[in-house]
mmCIF file with all atom_site columns, C-alpha atoms in Angstrom:
data_model
loop_
_atom_site.group_PDB
_atom_site.id
_atom_site.type_symbol
_atom_site.label_atom_id
_atom_site.label_alt_id
_atom_site.label_comp_id
_atom_site.label_asym_id
_atom_site.label_entity_id
_atom_site.label_seq_id
_atom_site.pdbx_PDB_ins_code
_atom_site.Cartn_x
_atom_site.Cartn_y
_atom_site.Cartn_z
_atom_site.occupancy
_atom_site.B_iso_or_equiv
_atom_site.pdbx_formal_charge
_atom_site.auth_seq_id
_atom_site.auth_comp_id
_atom_site.auth_asym_id
_atom_site.auth_atom_id
_atom_site.pdbx_PDB_model_num
ATOM 1   C CA . UNK A 1 1   ? 78.459 44.515 88.678 1.00 45.00 ? 1   UNK A CA 1
ATOM 2   C CA . UNK A 1 2   ? 75.393 45.911 86.987 1.00 53.00 ? 2   UNK A CA 1
ATOM 3   C CA . UNK A 1 3   ? 75.866 49.645 86.675 1.00 89.00 ? 3   UNK A CA 1
ATOM 4   C CA . UNK A 1 4   ? 72.709 50.369 84.672 1.00 96.00 ? 4   UNK A CA 1
ATOM 5   C CA . UNK A 1 5   ? 69.400 49.039 85.993 1.00 96.00 ? 5   UNK A CA 1
ATOM 6   C CA . UNK A 1 6   ? 66.430 48.939 83.624 1.00 97.00 ? 6   UNK A CA 1
ATOM 7   C CA . UNK A 1 7   ? 62.741 48.453 84.336 1.00 97.00 ? 7   UNK A CA 1
ATOM 8   C CA . UNK A 1 8   ? 60.297 46.984 83.621 1.00 97.00 ? 8   UNK A CA 1
ATOM 9   C CA . UNK A 1 9   ? 61.536 43.725 82.125 1.00 97.00 ? 9   UNK A CA 1
ATOM 10  C CA . UNK A 1 10  ? 58.441 43.491 79.961 1.00 97.00 ? 10  UNK A CA 1
ATOM 11  C CA . UNK A 1 11  ? 55.641 45.819 78.967 1.00 97.00 ? 11  UNK A CA 1
ATOM 12  C CA . UNK A 1 12  ? 52.386 45.411 77.070 1.00 98.00 ? 12  UNK A CA 1
ATOM 13  C CA . UNK A 1 13  ? 50.466 48.424 75.746 1.00 97.00 ? 13  UNK A CA 1
ATOM 14  C CA . UNK A 1 14  ? 47.647 49.008 73.315 1.00 98.00 ? 14  UNK A CA 1
ATOM 15  C CA . UNK A 1 15  ? 48.265 50.706 69.990 1.00 97.00 ? 15  UNK A CA 1
ATOM 16  C CA . UNK A 1 16  ? 48.458 54.465 70.527 1.00 97.00 ? 16  UNK A CA 1
ATOM 17  C CA . UNK A 1 17  ? 49.577 54.099 74.133 1.00 97.00 ? 17  UNK A CA 1
ATOM 18  C CA . UNK A 1 18  ? 52.754 55.642 75.582 1.00 97.00 ? 18  UNK A CA 1
ATOM 19  C CA . UNK A 1 19  ? 55.092 52.995 76.989 1.00 98.00 ? 19  UNK A CA 1
ATOM 20  C CA . UNK A 1 20  ? 57.694 54.330 79.415 1.00 98.00 ? 20  UNK A CA 1
ATOM 21  C CA . UNK A 1 21  ? 60.949 52.504 80.124 1.00 98.00 ? 21  UNK A CA 1
ATOM 22  C CA . UNK A 1 22  ? 63.144 53.590 83.004 1.00 98.00 ? 22  UNK A CA 1
ATOM 23  C CA . UNK A 1 23  ? 66.856 53.308 83.701 1.00 98.00 ? 23  UNK A CA 1
ATOM 24  C CA . UNK A 1 24  ? 69.023 54.202 86.670 1.00 98.00 ? 24  UNK A CA 1
ATOM 25  C CA . UNK A 1 25  ? 72.784 54.391 86.771 1.00 96.00 ? 25  UNK A CA 1
ATOM 26  C CA . UNK A 1 26  ? 75.419 54.458 89.475 1.00 93.00 ? 26  UNK A CA 1
ATOM 27  C CA . UNK A 1 27  ? 78.587 55.706 87.802 1.00 91.00 ? 27  UNK A CA 1
ATOM 28  C CA . UNK A 1 28  ? 78.558 59.526 87.815 1.00 90.00 ? 28  UNK A CA 1
ATOM 29  C CA . UNK A 1 29  ? 81.317 59.502 85.186 1.00 89.00 ? 29  UNK A CA 1
ATOM 30  C CA . UNK A 1 30  ? 78.794 58.367 82.549 1.00 91.00 ? 30  UNK A CA 1
ATOM 31  C CA . UNK A 1 31  ? 78.138 61.235 80.168 1.00 89.00 ? 31  UNK A CA 1
ATOM 32  C CA . UNK A 1 32  ? 76.450 59.695 77.142 1.00 90.00 ? 32  UNK A CA 1
ATOM 33  C CA . UNK A 1 33  ? 73.176 57.767 77.338 1.00 94.00 ? 33  UNK A CA 1
ATOM 34  C CA . UNK A 1 34  ? 71.851 56.007 74.210 1.00 93.00 ? 34  UNK A CA 1
ATOM 35  C CA . UNK A 1 35  ? 68.782 53.851 73.730 1.00 96.00 ? 35  UNK A CA 1
ATOM 36  C CA . UNK A 1 36  ? 68.825 50.869 71.397 1.00 96.00 ? 36  UNK A CA 1
ATOM 37  C CA . UNK A 1 37  ? 66.040 48.885 69.754 1.00 97.00 ? 37  UNK A CA 1
ATOM 38  C CA . UNK A 1 38  ? 66.550 45.212 68.969 1.00 97.00 ? 38  UNK A CA 1
ATOM 39  C CA . UNK A 1 39  ? 64.323 42.965 66.886 1.00 96.00 ? 39  UNK A CA 1
ATOM 40  C CA . UNK A 1 40  ? 64.606 39.162 67.063 1.00 92.00 ? 40  UNK A CA 1
ATOM 41  C CA . UNK A 1 41  ? 67.577 37.893 65.080 1.00 89.00 ? 41  UNK A CA 1
ATOM 42  C CA . UNK A 1 42  ? 69.051 41.349 64.679 1.00 92.00 ? 42  UNK A CA 1
ATOM 43  C CA . UNK A 1 43  ? 71.654 43.426 66.433 1.00 94.00 ? 43  UNK A CA 1
ATOM 44  C CA . UNK A 1 44  ? 70.739 46.514 68.466 1.00 95.00 ? 44  UNK A CA 1
ATOM 45  C CA . UNK A 1 45  ? 70.086 49.696 66.477 1.00 94.00 ? 45  UNK A CA 1
ATOM 46  C CA . UNK A 1 46  ? 70.561 53.183 67.915 1.00 92.00 ? 46  UNK A CA 1
ATOM 47  C CA . UNK A 1 47  ? 67.265 54.998 68.469 1.00 94.00 ? 47  UNK A CA 1
ATOM 48  C CA . UNK A 1 48  ? 68.121 58.180 70.291 1.00 94.00 ? 48  UNK A CA 1
ATOM 49  C CA . UNK A 1 49  ? 70.789 59.409 72.701 1.00 93.00 ? 49  UNK A CA 1
ATOM 50  C CA . UNK A 1 50  ? 71.206 62.179 75.246 1.00 93.00 ? 50  UNK A CA 1
ATOM 51  C CA . UNK A 1 51  ? 73.983 63.892 77.176 1.00 91.00 ? 51  UNK A CA 1
ATOM 52  C CA . UNK A 1 52  ? 73.498 65.032 80.790 1.00 90.00 ? 52  UNK A CA 1
ATOM 53  C CA . UNK A 1 53  ? 73.550 68.743 79.971 1.00 91.00 ? 53  UNK A CA 1
ATOM 54  C CA . UNK A 1 54  ? 69.951 68.547 78.669 1.00 93.00 ? 54  UNK A CA 1
ATOM 55  C CA . UNK A 1 55  ? 66.833 67.286 80.441 1.00 95.00 ? 55  UNK A CA 1
ATOM 56  C CA . UNK A 1 56  ? 64.860 66.133 77.411 1.00 96.00 ? 56  UNK A CA 1
ATOM 57  C CA . UNK A 1 57  ? 65.415 65.164 73.794 1.00 96.00 ? 57  UNK A CA 1
ATOM 58  C CA . UNK A 1 58  ? 62.832 64.295 71.149 1.00 96.00 ? 58  UNK A CA 1
ATOM 59  C CA . UNK A 1 59  ? 63.322 62.496 67.854 1.00 95.00 ? 59  UNK A CA 1
ATOM 60  C CA . UNK A 1 60  ? 60.092 61.684 66.060 1.00 96.00 ? 60  UNK A CA 1
ATOM 61  C CA . UNK A 1 61  ? 57.894 59.606 68.390 1.00 97.00 ? 61  UNK A CA 1
ATOM 62  C CA . UNK A 1 62  ? 60.768 58.871 70.794 1.00 97.00 ? 62  UNK A CA 1
ATOM 63  C CA . UNK A 1 63  ? 61.592 61.086 73.782 1.00 97.00 ? 63  UNK A CA 1
ATOM 64  C CA . UNK A 1 64  ? 64.317 60.736 76.404 1.00 97.00 ? 64  UNK A CA 1
ATOM 65  C CA . UNK A 1 65  ? 63.837 62.407 79.776 1.00 96.00 ? 65  UNK A CA 1
ATOM 66  C CA . UNK A 1 66  ? 66.970 62.810 81.878 1.00 96.00 ? 66  UNK A CA 1
ATOM 67  C CA . UNK A 1 67  ? 67.255 63.550 85.611 1.00 95.00 ? 67  UNK A CA 1
ATOM 68  C CA . UNK A 1 68  ? 70.916 64.070 86.460 1.00 94.00 ? 68  UNK A CA 1
ATOM 69  C CA . UNK A 1 69  ? 70.426 64.572 90.207 1.00 94.00 ? 69  UNK A CA 1
ATOM 70  C CA . UNK A 1 70  ? 68.458 61.330 90.503 1.00 96.00 ? 70  UNK A CA 1
ATOM 71  C CA . UNK A 1 71  ? 70.799 59.522 88.072 1.00 95.00 ? 71  UNK A CA 1
ATOM 72  C CA . UNK A 1 72  ? 67.797 58.326 86.096 1.00 97.00 ? 72  UNK A CA 1
ATOM 73  C CA . UNK A 1 73  ? 66.638 58.528 82.511 1.00 97.00 ? 73  UNK A CA 1
ATOM 74  C CA . UNK A 1 74  ? 63.643 57.201 80.645 1.00 98.00 ? 74  UNK A CA 1
ATOM 75  C CA . UNK A 1 75  ? 62.370 56.501 77.148 1.00 98.00 ? 75  UNK A CA 1
ATOM 76  C CA . UNK A 1 76  ? 58.836 57.448 76.106 1.00 98.00 ? 76  UNK A CA 1
ATOM 77  C CA . UNK A 1 77  ? 57.324 56.160 72.853 1.00 98.00 ? 77  UNK A CA 1
ATOM 78  C CA . UNK A 1 78  ? 54.468 58.350 71.681 1.00 97.00 ? 78  UNK A CA 1
ATOM 79  C CA . UNK A 1 79  ? 51.558 56.898 69.690 1.00 97.00 ? 79  UNK A CA 1
ATOM 80  C CA . UNK A 1 80  ? 53.054 53.416 69.880 1.00 97.00 ? 80  UNK A CA 1
ATOM 81  C CA . UNK A 1 81  ? 52.486 51.047 66.965 1.00 97.00 ? 81  UNK A CA 1
ATOM 82  C CA . UNK A 1 82  ? 52.624 47.243 66.651 1.00 97.00 ? 82  UNK A CA 1
ATOM 83  C CA . UNK A 1 83  ? 55.833 47.707 64.639 1.00 97.00 ? 83  UNK A CA 1
ATOM 84  C CA . UNK A 1 84  ? 57.455 49.147 67.786 1.00 98.00 ? 84  UNK A CA 1
ATOM 85  C CA . UNK A 1 85  ? 57.241 45.699 69.392 1.00 98.00 ? 85  UNK A CA 1
ATOM 86  C CA . UNK A 1 86  ? 60.863 44.881 70.164 1.00 98.00 ? 86  UNK A CA 1
ATOM 87  C CA . UNK A 1 87  ? 63.362 44.763 73.015 1.00 98.00 ? 87  UNK A CA 1
ATOM 88  C CA . UNK A 1 88  ? 64.692 48.127 74.143 1.00 98.00 ? 88  UNK A CA 1
ATOM 89  C CA . UNK A 1 89  ? 68.001 48.665 75.894 1.00 97.00 ? 89  UNK A CA 1
ATOM 90  C CA . UNK A 1 90  ? 69.307 51.703 77.667 1.00 97.00 ? 90  UNK A CA 1
ATOM 91  C CA . UNK A 1 91  ? 73.059 52.130 77.854 1.00 95.00 ? 91  UNK A CA 1
ATOM 92  C CA . UNK A 1 92  ? 75.681 54.477 79.227 1.00 94.00 ? 92  UNK A CA 1
ATOM 93  C CA . UNK A 1 93  ? 79.220 55.401 78.331 1.00 90.00 ? 93  UNK A CA 1
ATOM 94  C CA . UNK A 1 94  ? 82.079 57.409 79.755 1.00 83.00 ? 94  UNK A CA 1
ATOM 95  C CA . UNK A 1 95  ? 82.798 59.599 76.750 1.00 70.00 ? 95  UNK A CA 1
ATOM 96  C CA . UNK A 1 96  ? 86.547 59.888 77.112 1.00 66.00 ? 96  UNK A CA 1
ATOM 97  C CA . UNK A 1 97  ? 87.147 56.224 77.871 1.00 62.00 ? 97  UNK A CA 1
ATOM 98  C CA . UNK A 1 98  ? 86.801 54.626 74.478 1.00 68.00 ? 98  UNK A CA 1
ATOM 99  C CA . UNK A 1 99  ? 83.475 53.436 73.131 1.00 74.00 ? 99  UNK A CA 1
ATOM 100 C CA . UNK A 1 100 ? 82.610 50.841 75.762 1.00 87.00 ? 100 UNK A CA 1
ATOM 101 C CA . UNK A 1 101 ? 78.881 50.804 76.452 1.00 91.00 ? 101 UNK A CA 1
ATOM 102 C CA . UNK A 1 102 ? 77.313 49.479 79.650 1.00 93.00 ? 102 UNK A CA 1
ATOM 103 C CA . UNK A 1 103 ? 73.834 48.153 78.850 1.00 95.00 ? 103 UNK A CA 1
ATOM 104 C CA . UNK A 1 104 ? 70.756 47.715 80.970 1.00 96.00 ? 104 UNK A CA 1
ATOM 105 C CA . UNK A 1 105 ? 69.025 44.366 81.085 1.00 95.00 ? 105 UNK A CA 1
ATOM 106 C CA . UNK A 1 106 ? 66.443 45.203 78.429 1.00 97.00 ? 106 UNK A CA 1
ATOM 107 C CA . UNK A 1 107 ? 62.676 45.696 78.231 1.00 98.00 ? 107 UNK A CA 1
ATOM 108 C CA . UNK A 1 108 ? 60.569 43.522 75.969 1.00 98.00 ? 108 UNK A CA 1
ATOM 109 C CA . UNK A 1 109 ? 57.761 45.705 74.601 1.00 98.00 ? 109 UNK A CA 1
ATOM 110 C CA . UNK A 1 110 ? 54.632 44.372 72.970 1.00 98.00 ? 110 UNK A CA 1
ATOM 111 C CA . UNK A 1 111 ? 52.214 46.799 71.338 1.00 98.00 ? 111 UNK A CA 1
ATOM 112 C CA . UNK A 1 112 ? 48.820 45.196 70.749 1.00 97.00 ? 112 UNK A CA 1
ATOM 113 C CA . UNK A 1 113 ? 46.801 46.244 67.695 1.00 95.00 ? 113 UNK A CA 1
ATOM 114 C CA . UNK B 2 1   ? 76.850 50.283 51.439 1.00 57.00 ? 1   UNK B CA 1
ATOM 115 C CA . UNK B 2 2   ? 77.082 47.142 53.533 1.00 70.00 ? 2   UNK B CA 1
ATOM 116 C CA . UNK B 2 3   ? 76.769 47.483 57.257 1.00 92.00 ? 3   UNK B CA 1
ATOM 117 C CA . UNK B 2 4   ? 78.568 45.278 59.738 1.00 96.00 ? 4   UNK B CA 1
ATOM 118 C CA . UNK B 2 5   ? 78.857 41.705 58.500 1.00 97.00 ? 5   UNK B CA 1
ATOM 119 C CA . UNK B 2 6   ? 79.352 38.786 60.874 1.00 98.00 ? 6   UNK B CA 1
ATOM 120 C CA . UNK B 2 7   ? 80.013 35.150 60.112 1.00 97.00 ? 7   UNK B CA 1
ATOM 121 C CA . UNK B 2 8   ? 78.877 32.542 60.675 1.00 97.00 ? 8   UNK B CA 1
ATOM 122 C CA . UNK B 2 9   ? 75.306 33.374 61.696 1.00 97.00 ? 9   UNK B CA 1
ATOM 123 C CA . UNK B 2 10  ? 74.909 30.237 63.785 1.00 97.00 ? 10  UNK B CA 1
ATOM 124 C CA . UNK B 2 11  ? 77.176 27.475 64.994 1.00 96.00 ? 11  UNK B CA 1
ATOM 125 C CA . UNK B 2 12  ? 77.204 24.637 67.461 1.00 98.00 ? 12  UNK B CA 1
ATOM 126 C CA . UNK B 2 13  ? 80.335 23.583 69.323 1.00 98.00 ? 13  UNK B CA 1
ATOM 127 C CA . UNK B 2 14  ? 81.178 21.004 71.964 1.00 98.00 ? 14  UNK B CA 1
ATOM 128 C CA . UNK B 2 15  ? 82.516 21.857 75.407 1.00 98.00 ? 15  UNK B CA 1
ATOM 129 C CA . UNK B 2 16  ? 86.288 22.235 75.387 1.00 98.00 ? 16  UNK B CA 1
ATOM 130 C CA . UNK B 2 17  ? 86.489 23.139 71.719 1.00 98.00 ? 17  UNK B CA 1
ATOM 131 C CA . UNK B 2 18  ? 87.717 26.414 70.277 1.00 98.00 ? 18  UNK B CA 1
ATOM 132 C CA . UNK B 2 19  ? 85.757 28.794 68.068 1.00 98.00 ? 19  UNK B CA 1
ATOM 133 C CA . UNK B 2 20  ? 86.563 31.757 65.819 1.00 98.00 ? 20  UNK B CA 1
ATOM 134 C CA . UNK B 2 21  ? 83.986 34.360 64.913 1.00 98.00 ? 21  UNK B CA 1
ATOM 135 C CA . UNK B 2 22  ? 84.517 36.950 62.193 1.00 98.00 ? 22  UNK B CA 1
ATOM 136 C CA . UNK B 2 23  ? 83.437 40.528 61.652 1.00 98.00 ? 23  UNK B CA 1
ATOM 137 C CA . UNK B 2 24  ? 83.734 42.937 58.739 1.00 97.00 ? 24  UNK B CA 1
ATOM 138 C CA . UNK B 2 25  ? 83.104 46.520 59.850 1.00 96.00 ? 25  UNK B CA 1
ATOM 139 C CA . UNK B 2 26  ? 80.981 49.080 58.084 1.00 94.00 ? 26  UNK B CA 1
ATOM 140 C CA . UNK B 2 27  ? 82.800 50.907 55.318 1.00 93.00 ? 27  UNK B CA 1
ATOM 141 C CA . UNK B 2 28  ? 84.772 53.831 56.742 1.00 90.00 ? 28  UNK B CA 1
ATOM 142 C CA . UNK B 2 29  ? 84.815 52.441 60.275 1.00 91.00 ? 29  UNK B CA 1
ATOM 143 C CA . UNK B 2 30  ? 88.153 51.716 61.917 1.00 91.00 ? 30  UNK B CA 1
ATOM 144 C CA . UNK B 2 31  ? 87.198 50.497 65.403 1.00 92.00 ? 31  UNK B CA 1
ATOM 145 C CA . UNK B 2 32  ? 85.651 47.126 66.225 1.00 94.00 ? 32  UNK B CA 1
ATOM 146 C CA . UNK B 2 33  ? 84.067 46.136 69.529 1.00 95.00 ? 33  UNK B CA 1
ATOM 147 C CA . UNK B 2 34  ? 82.756 42.737 70.562 1.00 97.00 ? 34  UNK B CA 1
ATOM 148 C CA . UNK B 2 35  ? 79.847 42.087 72.910 1.00 97.00 ? 35  UNK B CA 1
ATOM 149 C CA . UNK B 2 36  ? 78.337 38.927 74.385 1.00 98.00 ? 36  UNK B CA 1
ATOM 150 C CA . UNK B 2 37  ? 74.560 38.855 74.766 1.00 97.00 ? 37  UNK B CA 1
ATOM 151 C CA . UNK B 2 38  ? 73.168 35.992 76.821 1.00 95.00 ? 38  UNK B CA 1
ATOM 152 C CA . UNK B 2 39  ? 69.534 35.075 76.253 1.00 93.00 ? 39  UNK B CA 1
ATOM 153 C CA . UNK B 2 40  ? 67.212 37.646 77.776 1.00 91.00 ? 40  UNK B CA 1
ATOM 154 C CA . UNK B 2 41  ? 70.025 39.953 78.877 1.00 94.00 ? 41  UNK B CA 1
ATOM 155 C CA . UNK B 2 42  ? 71.749 43.093 77.681 1.00 95.00 ? 42  UNK B CA 1
ATOM 156 C CA . UNK B 2 43  ? 75.015 42.937 75.745 1.00 96.00 ? 43  UNK B CA 1
ATOM 157 C CA . UNK B 2 44  ? 78.205 42.726 77.802 1.00 96.00 ? 44  UNK B CA 1
ATOM 158 C CA . UNK B 2 45  ? 81.393 44.354 76.511 1.00 95.00 ? 45  UNK B CA 1
ATOM 159 C CA . UNK B 2 46  ? 84.205 41.914 75.739 1.00 97.00 ? 46  UNK B CA 1
ATOM 160 C CA . UNK B 2 47  ? 86.883 44.087 74.135 1.00 95.00 ? 47  UNK B CA 1
ATOM 161 C CA . UNK B 2 48  ? 87.594 46.741 71.530 1.00 94.00 ? 48  UNK B CA 1
ATOM 162 C CA . UNK B 2 49  ? 90.208 46.888 68.781 1.00 94.00 ? 49  UNK B CA 1
ATOM 163 C CA . UNK B 2 50  ? 91.664 49.993 67.215 1.00 92.00 ? 50  UNK B CA 1
ATOM 164 C CA . UNK B 2 51  ? 94.727 50.199 64.974 1.00 92.00 ? 51  UNK B CA 1
ATOM 165 C CA . UNK B 2 52  ? 95.167 46.427 65.328 1.00 94.00 ? 52  UNK B CA 1
ATOM 166 C CA . UNK B 2 53  ? 95.590 46.690 69.102 1.00 94.00 ? 53  UNK B CA 1
ATOM 167 C CA . UNK B 2 54  ? 93.260 45.742 71.958 1.00 93.00 ? 54  UNK B CA 1
ATOM 168 C CA . UNK B 2 55  ? 92.408 49.136 73.393 1.00 90.00 ? 55  UNK B CA 1
ATOM 169 C CA . UNK B 2 56  ? 89.883 48.271 76.070 1.00 89.00 ? 56  UNK B CA 1
ATOM 170 C CA . UNK B 2 57  ? 88.741 45.049 77.704 1.00 92.00 ? 57  UNK B CA 1
ATOM 171 C CA . UNK B 2 58  ? 85.726 44.092 79.768 1.00 92.00 ? 58  UNK B CA 1
ATOM 172 C CA . UNK B 2 59  ? 85.505 41.532 82.541 1.00 93.00 ? 59  UNK B CA 1
ATOM 173 C CA . UNK B 2 60  ? 86.091 38.419 80.452 1.00 97.00 ? 60  UNK B CA 1
ATOM 174 C CA . UNK B 2 61  ? 88.709 35.686 81.005 1.00 97.00 ? 61  UNK B CA 1
ATOM 175 C CA . UNK B 2 62  ? 91.791 35.217 78.864 1.00 96.00 ? 62  UNK B CA 1
ATOM 176 C CA . UNK B 2 63  ? 89.990 32.430 77.017 1.00 98.00 ? 63  UNK B CA 1
ATOM 177 C CA . UNK B 2 64  ? 88.496 35.255 75.013 1.00 98.00 ? 64  UNK B CA 1
ATOM 178 C CA . UNK B 2 65  ? 90.980 36.790 72.603 1.00 97.00 ? 65  UNK B CA 1
ATOM 179 C CA . UNK B 2 66  ? 90.803 38.774 69.429 1.00 97.00 ? 66  UNK B CA 1
ATOM 180 C CA . UNK B 2 67  ? 92.572 40.238 66.502 1.00 97.00 ? 67  UNK B CA 1
ATOM 181 C CA . UNK B 2 68  ? 92.142 43.111 64.119 1.00 97.00 ? 68  UNK B CA 1
ATOM 182 C CA . UNK B 2 69  ? 93.560 43.015 60.615 1.00 97.00 ? 69  UNK B CA 1
ATOM 183 C CA . UNK B 2 70  ? 94.959 45.897 58.541 1.00 96.00 ? 70  UNK B CA 1
ATOM 184 C CA . UNK B 2 71  ? 91.646 46.110 56.636 1.00 95.00 ? 71  UNK B CA 1
ATOM 185 C CA . UNK B 2 72  ? 89.932 46.696 60.030 1.00 95.00 ? 72  UNK B CA 1
ATOM 186 C CA . UNK B 2 73  ? 88.132 43.346 60.023 1.00 97.00 ? 73  UNK B CA 1
ATOM 187 C CA . UNK B 2 74  ? 88.292 41.420 63.266 1.00 98.00 ? 74  UNK B CA 1
ATOM 188 C CA . UNK B 2 75  ? 88.132 37.957 64.791 1.00 98.00 ? 75  UNK B CA 1
ATOM 189 C CA . UNK B 2 76  ? 86.965 36.818 68.193 1.00 98.00 ? 76  UNK B CA 1
ATOM 190 C CA . UNK B 2 77  ? 88.461 33.572 69.477 1.00 98.00 ? 77  UNK B CA 1
ATOM 191 C CA . UNK B 2 78  ? 87.152 31.620 72.425 1.00 98.00 ? 78  UNK B CA 1
ATOM 192 C CA . UNK B 2 79  ? 89.167 28.667 73.765 1.00 98.00 ? 79  UNK B CA 1
ATOM 193 C CA . UNK B 2 80  ? 88.089 25.825 76.021 1.00 98.00 ? 80  UNK B CA 1
ATOM 194 C CA . UNK B 2 81  ? 84.403 26.496 75.468 1.00 98.00 ? 81  UNK B CA 1
ATOM 195 C CA . UNK B 2 82  ? 82.031 26.233 78.428 1.00 98.00 ? 82  UNK B CA 1
ATOM 196 C CA . UNK B 2 83  ? 78.280 25.744 78.357 1.00 98.00 ? 83  UNK B CA 1
ATOM 197 C CA . UNK B 2 84  ? 77.976 29.279 79.741 1.00 97.00 ? 84  UNK B CA 1
ATOM 198 C CA . UNK B 2 85  ? 79.623 30.682 76.622 1.00 98.00 ? 85  UNK B CA 1
ATOM 199 C CA . UNK B 2 86  ? 76.418 29.992 74.711 1.00 98.00 ? 86  UNK B CA 1
ATOM 200 C CA . UNK B 2 87  ? 75.201 33.418 73.627 1.00 97.00 ? 87  UNK B CA 1
ATOM 201 C CA . UNK B 2 88  ? 74.740 35.841 70.771 1.00 97.00 ? 88  UNK B CA 1
ATOM 202 C CA . UNK B 2 89  ? 78.076 37.462 69.958 1.00 98.00 ? 89  UNK B CA 1
ATOM 203 C CA . UNK B 2 90  ? 77.726 40.940 68.542 1.00 97.00 ? 90  UNK B CA 1
ATOM 204 C CA . UNK B 2 91  ? 80.283 42.922 66.647 1.00 97.00 ? 91  UNK B CA 1
ATOM 205 C CA . UNK B 2 92  ? 79.973 46.703 66.518 1.00 95.00 ? 92  UNK B CA 1
ATOM 206 C CA . UNK B 2 93  ? 82.040 49.028 64.389 1.00 93.00 ? 93  UNK B CA 1
ATOM 207 C CA . UNK B 2 94  ? 82.583 52.753 64.651 1.00 87.00 ? 94  UNK B CA 1
ATOM 208 C CA . UNK B 2 95  ? 84.762 55.529 63.348 1.00 82.00 ? 95  UNK B CA 1
ATOM 209 C CA . UNK B 2 96  ? 86.648 56.494 66.446 1.00 66.00 ? 96  UNK B CA 1
ATOM 210 C CA . UNK B 2 97  ? 85.196 58.055 68.556 1.00 62.00 ? 97  UNK B CA 1
ATOM 211 C CA . UNK B 2 98  ? 81.771 57.898 66.920 1.00 65.00 ? 98  UNK B CA 1
ATOM 212 C CA . UNK B 2 99  ? 78.679 55.834 67.629 1.00 76.00 ? 99  UNK B CA 1
ATOM 213 C CA . UNK B 2 100 ? 78.288 52.133 66.970 1.00 85.00 ? 100 UNK B CA 1
ATOM 214 C CA . UNK B 2 101 ? 76.748 50.163 64.165 1.00 91.00 ? 101 UNK B CA 1
ATOM 215 C CA . UNK B 2 102 ? 75.987 46.625 65.311 1.00 94.00 ? 102 UNK B CA 1
ATOM 216 C CA . UNK B 2 103 ? 75.975 43.512 63.206 1.00 96.00 ? 103 UNK B CA 1
ATOM 217 C CA . UNK B 2 104 ? 73.238 40.883 63.481 1.00 96.00 ? 104 UNK B CA 1
ATOM 218 C CA . UNK B 2 105 ? 75.475 38.647 65.537 1.00 97.00 ? 105 UNK B CA 1
ATOM 219 C CA . UNK B 2 106 ? 76.646 35.054 65.649 1.00 98.00 ? 106 UNK B CA 1
ATOM 220 C CA . UNK B 2 107 ? 74.525 32.664 67.695 1.00 97.00 ? 107 UNK B CA 1
ATOM 221 C CA . UNK B 2 108 ? 76.901 30.252 69.457 1.00 98.00 ? 108 UNK B CA 1
ATOM 222 C CA . UNK B 2 109 ? 75.531 27.155 71.132 1.00 98.00 ? 109 UNK B CA 1
ATOM 223 C CA . UNK B 2 110 ? 77.881 25.044 73.257 1.00 98.00 ? 110 UNK B CA 1
ATOM 224 C CA . UNK B 2 111 ? 76.708 21.501 73.961 1.00 97.00 ? 111 UNK B CA 1
#
C-alpha cells in the first residue's frame, strides 16, 4: 500500500527555473517529512525536512511548503542548476514509531544548461 | 570520518541461492535500517536493528533476515532468491532516534 504519492515522475527545466515536486500522504499519524536527493550509484542524501507545525521551511535554494489540511507537501528548488539533476524522493515518518521512513516513488529531475 | 559502508557493491546470484549483504554504520551510530530499492522506485523499508534486536519490520517475507553485531555492524540475509529480489539494497544508520545516513548500496542481480 503506497502511503506517499509523488508527482511528477520526471521533470525537465532550464537552468535558473524553479522545479516543483509534489507529494500527498494518507496517514495522518505522519509527523516528519524529509526530502532526499539521490544521484546515480549513490544512496539517498537528506536535503531538507519539515514537521507539520510549520507551513514552510527554507534551506539555501530548497524550500518545503506544507499543507496539513490537504495532507500535501512540496519541494521547490530555486535557481536550479545542472548539478541539481538527480532523483528526488519525499518521505514521511511517524516520529514515535522508530525510524521507519515511507518513501514516495521519486521524481527524476533534469536541469538543462 | 567514514560514512556508512556497504559490501559488496555489486553481485550476481542465481535463483534459489542465498545471499548475505554487509553494512558498517557511521561512527557513533547505533541503529541500522535496511531498505530495498527496485529500479525506478522509492526505497521500501525491510527492517531495523537496535541493540542487536530487530525492532521494526516492513512487509517483507521471512526469507529476509538480519543480524546486528555488538560493534553495531549489520548483515542482511536473503534465502531462496527470486528474480524479483533484484534491487539496490540500502543500509542506513542513525543514532537513535536521529536522522539517517544512507550508504551507497549493494546492487543485487538475480538471474
